[in-house]
Amino acid sequence: TKLGDNGGTSYLMLTYADSGDGGILVVDNDGQHQGYLYGDGGATSSFGLLDGTGSWAVRCRENEYVELRYDNTARLQTISDGVYVAGKLGIGTSDPNAYGYSYAEDLVIYGGSSADDGAGITIRGNGKRYGIIAFGDTADANAGEIFYDHDVNAMYFRTNGSNSVVFINSAGKVTAGAATGSSDGS
């Protein structure tokens, strides 16, 4: 194993003694392993940081993903079209269980520190026709929706695939349930 120049480039090159895995081990003055800069030596390489026990902490898999790990389990991972989060997600809190409703702590947005601060979610269409929050389960992928239609400037609340169970138009008029014959939406 050697550390050397990479042919006049601005990179320092670490070359392993064989074609397997290897890297740089970081050890403190007491001899404790603190972590590793590591490459697995595979044809499709994984490169990253291992913790002091030798478990992945940050893993970059060639042309596939980057992931952050806790206890050698992927918790945050890039995917081909976005990001995957395993487990609960807290925004403004590292403990969603502490602030979440007992049946809904998968995503918790915890507001500011003063009573004047709020908490919220903004859904901005960016030129799209609608914004939507969808509800579902394995038996029914579209069990319910909160749907805002920019084209007609109206809010819909839908259940079981219905077009609109409750409809609120831009004038604030509300229609609930089946149409009653009133044409003004009251």
Tab-separated table of N, CA and C in Angstrom, residues 4-105:
chain	number	residue	atom	x	y	z
A	4	GLY	N	0.875	8.422	-2.887
A	4	GLY	CA	1.777	9.121	-3.784
A	4	GLY	C	1.092	10.113	-4.689
A	5	ASP	N	1.862	10.614	-5.639
A	5	ASP	CA	1.403	11.596	-6.618
A	5	ASP	C	0.542	10.889	-7.664
A	6	ASN	N	-0.435	11.603	-8.184
A	6	ASN	CA	-1.321	11.041	-9.205
A	6	ASN	C	-0.963	11.622	-10.566
A	7	GLY	N	0.279	11.457	-10.988
A	7	GLY	CA	0.681	11.881	-12.327
A	7	GLY	C	0.585	13.361	-12.579
A	8	GLY	N	0.904	14.192	-11.614
A	8	GLY	CA	0.912	15.633	-11.813
A	8	GLY	C	-0.449	16.301	-11.651
A	9	THR	N	-1.483	15.554	-11.266
A	9	THR	CA	-2.781	16.179	-11.019
A	9	THR	C	-2.814	16.728	-9.606
A	10	SER	N	-3.898	17.356	-9.225
A	10	SER	CA	-4.011	17.921	-7.878
A	10	SER	C	-4.585	16.910	-6.884
A	11	TYR	N	-4.510	15.623	-7.217
A	11	TYR	CA	-5.010	14.577	-6.334
A	11	TYR	C	-3.864	13.771	-5.747
A	12	LEU	N	-4.002	13.393	-4.491
A	12	LEU	CA	-3.095	12.473	-3.839
A	12	LEU	C	-3.667	11.081	-4.050
A	13	MET	N	-2.858	10.109	-4.414
A	13	MET	CA	-3.373	8.781	-4.751
A	13	MET	C	-2.970	7.761	-3.693
A	14	LEU	N	-3.972	7.009	-3.204
A	14	LEU	CA	-3.745	5.887	-2.307
A	14	LEU	C	-3.894	4.624	-3.142
A	15	THR	N	-2.848	3.790	-3.206
A	15	THR	CA	-2.881	2.546	-3.970
A	15	THR	C	-2.775	1.387	-2.994
A	16	TYR	N	-3.742	0.472	-3.050
A	16	TYR	CA	-3.742	-0.694	-2.155
A	16	TYR	C	-2.720	-1.725	-2.627
A	17	ALA	N	-2.282	-2.572	-1.703
A	17	ALA	CA	-1.323	-3.626	-2.012
A	17	ALA	C	-1.951	-4.747	-2.837
A	18	ASP	N	-3.294	-4.888	-2.783
A	18	ASP	CA	-3.978	-5.906	-3.591
A	18	ASP	C	-5.225	-5.286	-4.203
A	19	SER	N	-6.048	-6.102	-4.849
A	19	SER	CA	-7.230	-5.558	-5.534
A	19	SER	C	-8.476	-5.580	-4.656
A	20	GLY	N	-8.341	-5.844	-3.370
A	20	GLY	CA	-9.491	-5.884	-2.463
A	20	GLY	C	-9.830	-4.526	-1.904
A	21	ASP	N	-10.438	-4.547	-0.738
A	21	ASP	CA	-10.862	-3.315	-0.084
A	21	ASP	C	-9.695	-2.677	0.650
A	22	GLY	N	-9.879	-1.414	1.031
A	22	GLY	CA	-8.848	-0.722	1.786
A	22	GLY	C	-9.167	0.739	1.944
A	23	GLY	N	-8.261	1.453	2.584
A	23	GLY	CA	-8.481	2.870	2.791
A	23	GLY	C	-7.529	3.434	3.809
A	24	ILE	N	-8.011	4.379	4.568
A	24	ILE	CA	-7.219	5.034	5.596
A	24	ILE	C	-7.918	4.850	6.932
A	25	LEU	N	-7.208	4.296	7.900
A	25	LEU	CA	-7.708	4.105	9.253
A	25	LEU	C	-7.268	5.296	10.096
A	26	VAL	N	-8.215	5.895	10.825
A	26	VAL	CA	-7.912	7.005	11.727
A	26	VAL	C	-7.925	6.456	13.146
A	27	VAL	N	-6.801	6.628	13.855
A	27	VAL	CA	-6.636	6.113	15.211
A	27	VAL	C	-6.199	7.269	16.110
A	28	ASP	N	-6.779	7.350	17.322
A	28	ASP	CA	-6.365	8.414	18.237
A	28	ASP	C	-5.105	8.004	18.997
A	29	ASN	N	-4.614	8.884	19.852
A	29	ASN	CA	-3.366	8.667	20.580
A	29	ASN	C	-3.442	7.488	21.555
A	30	ASP	N	-4.661	7.096	21.953
A	30	ASP	CA	-4.842	5.957	22.858
A	30	ASP	C	-4.978	4.640	22.102
A	31	GLY	N	-4.902	4.675	20.783
A	31	GLY	CA	-5.032	3.461	19.986
A	31	GLY	C	-6.465	3.100	19.624
A	32	GLN	N	-7.427	3.972	19.931
A	32	GLN	CA	-8.835	3.721	19.618
A	32	GLN	C	-9.110	4.005	18.141
A	33	HIS	N	-9.781	3.077	17.461
A	33	HIS	CA	-10.176	3.302	16.074
A	33	HIS	C	-11.300	4.339	16.055
A	34	GLN	N	-11.099	5.423	15.337
A	34	GLN	CA	-12.099	6.485	15.236
A	34	GLN	C	-12.944	6.359	13.977
A	35	GLY	N	-12.382	5.812	12.926
A	35	GLY	CA	-13.133	5.648	11.691
A	35	GLY	C	-12.200	5.364	10.534
A	36	TYR	N	-12.808	5.226	9.342
A	36	TYR	CA	-12.062	4.852	8.153
A	36	TYR	C	-12.545	5.663	6.951
A	37	LEU	N	-11.637	6.008	6.078
A	37	LEU	CA	-11.963	6.423	4.718
A	37	LEU	C	-11.776	5.146	3.920
A	38	TYR	N	-12.827	4.657	3.270
A	38	TYR	CA	-12.852	3.260	2.840
A	38	TYR	C	-13.386	3.093	1.423
A	39	GLY	N	-12.785	2.175	0.686
A	39	GLY	CA	-13.284	1.720	-0.604
A	39	GLY	C	-13.391	0.208	-0.560
A	40	ASP	N	-14.483	-0.357	-1.074
A	40	ASP	CA	-14.700	-1.803	-0.917
A	40	ASP	C	-13.999	-2.660	-1.963
A	41	GLY	N	-13.417	-2.056	-3.011
A	41	GLY	CA	-12.658	-2.812	-3.995
A	41	GLY	C	-13.502	-3.541	-5.024
A	42	GLY	N	-14.814	-3.366	-4.995
A	42	GLY	CA	-15.700	-4.056	-5.936
A	42	GLY	C	-15.666	-3.447	-7.322
A	43	ALA	N	-16.150	-4.216	-8.310
A	43	ALA	CA	-16.221	-3.726	-9.690
A	43	ALA	C	-17.149	-2.518	-9.772
A	44	THR	N	-18.282	-2.574	-9.072
A	44	THR	CA	-19.139	-1.407	-8.874
A	44	THR	C	-18.842	-0.946	-7.456
A	45	SER	N	-18.016	0.065	-7.336
A	45	SER	CA	-17.436	0.380	-6.038
A	45	SER	C	-18.393	1.089	-5.096
A	46	SER	N	-18.179	0.810	-3.826
A	46	SER	CA	-18.763	1.582	-2.742
A	46	SER	C	-17.605	2.282	-2.050
A	47	PHE	N	-17.779	3.564	-1.817
A	47	PHE	CA	-16.735	4.364	-1.213
A	47	PHE	C	-17.377	5.225	-0.150
A	48	GLY	N	-16.680	5.457	0.964
A	48	GLY	CA	-17.243	6.335	1.968
A	48	GLY	C	-16.512	6.299	3.286
A	49	LEU	N	-17.278	6.501	4.355
A	49	LEU	CA	-16.741	6.561	5.703
A	49	LEU	C	-17.328	5.427	6.527
A	50	LEU	N	-16.468	4.769	7.275
A	50	LEU	CA	-16.896	3.767	8.240
A	50	LEU	C	-16.689	4.344	9.629
A	51	ASP	N	-17.531	3.937	10.583
A	51	ASP	CA	-17.330	4.391	11.952
A	51	ASP	C	-16.218	3.572	12.604
A	52	GLY	N	-15.952	3.812	13.871
A	52	GLY	CA	-14.872	3.139	14.564
A	52	GLY	C	-15.028	1.632	14.662
A	53	THR	N	-16.256	1.125	14.514
A	53	THR	CA	-16.476	-0.324	14.565
A	53	THR	C	-16.301	-0.975	13.199
A	54	GLY	N	-16.135	-0.161	12.144
A	54	GLY	CA	-16.000	-0.694	10.795
A	54	GLY	C	-17.321	-0.793	10.055
A	55	SER	N	-18.381	-0.211	10.592
A	55	SER	CA	-19.691	-0.198	9.924
A	55	SER	C	-19.836	1.061	9.091
A	56	TRP	N	-20.571	0.948	7.978
A	56	TRP	CA	-20.786	2.106	7.117
A	56	TRP	C	-21.456	3.229	7.907
A	57	ALA	N	-20.993	4.462	7.705
A	57	ALA	CA	-21.639	5.668	8.223
A	57	ALA	C	-22.141	6.503	7.049
A	58	VAL	N	-21.284	6.676	6.023
A	58	VAL	CA	-21.649	7.352	4.777
A	58	VAL	C	-21.181	6.439	3.651
A	59	ARG	N	-22.096	6.095	2.761
A	59	ARG	CA	-21.753	5.159	1.684
A	59	ARG	C	-22.175	5.745	0.345
A	60	CYS	N	-21.249	5.767	-0.606
A	60	CYS	CA	-21.520	6.215	-1.971
A	60	CYS	C	-21.360	4.997	-2.879
A	61	ARG	N	-22.430	4.529	-3.454
A	61	ARG	CA	-22.397	3.369	-4.352
A	61	ARG	C	-22.365	3.897	-5.779
A	62	GLU	N	-21.370	3.493	-6.542
A	62	GLU	CA	-21.121	4.026	-7.884
A	62	GLU	C	-22.376	3.978	-8.762
A	63	ASN	N	-22.768	5.133	-9.288
A	63	ASN	CA	-23.914	5.297	-10.193
A	63	ASN	C	-25.227	4.766	-9.631
A	64	GLU	N	-25.350	4.677	-8.299
A	64	GLU	CA	-26.593	4.175	-7.715
A	64	GLU	C	-27.159	5.091	-6.646
A	65	TYR	N	-26.413	5.330	-5.569
A	65	TYR	CA	-26.967	6.110	-4.472
A	65	TYR	C	-25.874	6.635	-3.558
A	66	VAL	N	-26.279	7.571	-2.713
A	66	VAL	CA	-25.490	8.028	-1.579
A	66	VAL	C	-26.401	7.850	-0.381
A	67	GLU	N	-25.852	7.325	0.711
A	67	GLU	CA	-26.701	7.121	1.877
A	67	GLU	C	-25.982	7.502	3.162
A	68	LEU	N	-26.781	7.955	4.123
A	68	LEU	CA	-26.317	8.177	5.490
A	68	LEU	C	-26.878	7.032	6.310
A	69	ARG	N	-26.054	6.476	7.185
A	69	ARG	CA	-26.464	5.305	7.950
A	69	ARG	C	-26.381	5.585	9.442
A	70	TYR	N	-27.238	4.917	10.186
A	70	TYR	CA	-27.198	4.905	11.638
A	70	TYR	C	-27.222	3.451	12.066
A	71	ASP	N	-26.260	3.043	12.869
A	71	ASP	CA	-26.156	1.652	13.318
A	71	ASP	C	-26.117	0.695	12.121
A	72	ASN	N	-25.385	1.100	11.070
A	72	ASN	CA	-25.191	0.350	9.823
A	72	ASN	C	-26.493	0.073	9.063
A	73	THR	N	-27.505	0.906	9.276
A	73	THR	CA	-28.771	0.803	8.537
A	73	THR	C	-29.010	2.126	7.812
A	74	ALA	N	-29.316	2.053	6.504
A	74	ALA	CA	-29.563	3.267	5.717
A	74	ALA	C	-30.767	4.011	6.268
A	75	ARG	N	-30.598	5.291	6.584
A	75	ARG	CA	-31.688	6.134	7.089
A	75	ARG	C	-32.065	7.229	6.101
A	76	LEU	N	-31.109	7.687	5.292
A	76	LEU	CA	-31.357	8.699	4.266
A	76	LEU	C	-30.587	8.254	3.032
A	77	GLN	N	-31.293	8.139	1.902
A	77	GLN	CA	-30.655	7.619	0.703
A	77	GLN	C	-31.163	8.368	-0.517
A	78	THR	N	-30.227	8.760	-1.394
A	78	THR	CA	-30.655	9.320	-2.668
A	78	THR	C	-31.126	8.167	-3.548
A	79	ILE	N	-32.142	8.417	-4.351
A	79	ILE	CA	-32.639	7.439	-5.314
A	79	ILE	C	-32.694	8.118	-6.673
A	80	SER	N	-33.019	7.394	-7.720
A	80	SER	CA	-32.919	7.941	-9.077
A	80	SER	C	-33.750	9.200	-9.283
A	81	ASP	N	-34.844	9.358	-8.562
A	81	ASP	CA	-35.679	10.544	-8.774
A	81	ASP	C	-35.995	11.301	-7.495
A	82	GLY	N	-35.153	11.176	-6.478
A	82	GLY	CA	-35.410	11.919	-5.249
A	82	GLY	C	-34.599	11.415	-4.075
A	83	VAL	N	-35.227	11.419	-2.907
A	83	VAL	CA	-34.581	11.031	-1.661
A	83	VAL	C	-35.526	10.120	-0.901
A	84	TYR	N	-34.970	9.087	-0.280
A	84	TYR	CA	-35.731	8.161	0.546
A	84	TYR	C	-35.303	8.340	2.000
A	85	VAL	N	-36.267	8.454	2.907
A	85	VAL	CA	-36.003	8.548	4.334
A	85	VAL	C	-36.616	7.325	4.995
A	86	ALA	N	-35.811	6.563	5.720
A	86	ALA	CA	-36.307	5.394	6.447
A	86	ALA	C	-36.674	5.825	7.864
A	87	GLY	N	-37.871	5.519	8.288
A	87	GLY	CA	-38.284	5.878	9.640
A	87	GLY	C	-38.980	7.215	9.683
A	88	LYS	N	-38.999	7.799	10.855
A	88	LYS	CA	-39.711	9.049	11.103
A	88	LYS	C	-38.859	10.241	10.710
A	89	LEU	N	-39.517	11.351	10.385
A	89	LEU	CA	-38.824	12.564	9.976
A	89	LEU	C	-39.308	13.720	10.841
A	90	GLY	N	-38.380	14.401	11.452
A	90	GLY	CA	-38.710	15.570	12.250
A	90	GLY	C	-38.133	16.813	11.610
A	91	ILE	N	-38.942	17.841	11.478
A	91	ILE	CA	-38.481	19.151	11.012
A	91	ILE	C	-38.641	20.080	12.205
A	92	GLY	N	-37.542	20.616	12.694
A	92	GLY	CA	-37.569	21.444	13.903
A	92	GLY	C	-37.462	20.603	15.167
A	93	THR	N	-37.363	19.285	15.039
A	93	THR	CA	-37.182	18.399	16.176
A	93	THR	C	-36.414	17.155	15.751
A	94	SER	N	-35.577	16.653	16.627
A	94	SER	CA	-34.894	15.391	16.360
A	94	SER	C	-35.632	14.226	17.003
A	95	ASP	N	-36.777	14.516	17.652
A	95	ASP	CA	-37.568	13.476	18.325
A	95	ASP	C	-39.039	13.607	17.950
A	96	PRO	N	-39.435	13.112	16.752
A	96	PRO	CA	-40.839	13.218	16.343
A	96	PRO	C	-41.813	12.587	17.336
A	97	ASN	N	-41.399	11.549	18.055
A	97	ASN	CA	-42.277	10.927	19.049
A	97	ASN	C	-42.687	11.896	20.146
A	98	ALA	N	-41.787	12.819	20.500
A	98	ALA	CA	-42.058	13.741	21.604
A	98	ALA	C	-43.133	14.767	21.246
A	99	TYR	N	-43.272	15.102	19.958
A	99	TYR	CA	-44.195	16.163	19.568
A	99	TYR	C	-45.309	15.691	18.660
A	100	GLY	N	-45.238	14.469	18.186
A	100	GLY	CA	-46.252	13.967	17.271
A	100	GLY	C	-47.468	13.429	18.001
A	101	TYR	N	-48.581	13.449	17.317
A	101	TYR	CA	-49.792	12.794	17.800
A	101	TYR	C	-49.516	11.300	17.803
A	102	SER	N	-50.005	10.575	18.771
A	102	SER	CA	-49.590	9.181	18.962
A	102	SER	C	-49.820	8.285	17.748
A	103	TYR	N	-50.743	8.640	16.862
A	103	TYR	CA	-50.968	7.828	15.670
A	103	TYR	C	-50.392	8.474	14.416
A	104	ALA	N	-49.754	9.622	14.559
A	104	ALA	CA	-49.261	10.337	13.377
A	104	ALA	C	-47.968	11.070	13.675
A	105	GLU	N	-46.914	10.316	13.964
A	105	GLU	CA	-45.628	10.952	14.207
A	105	GLU	C	-44.604	10.605	13.135
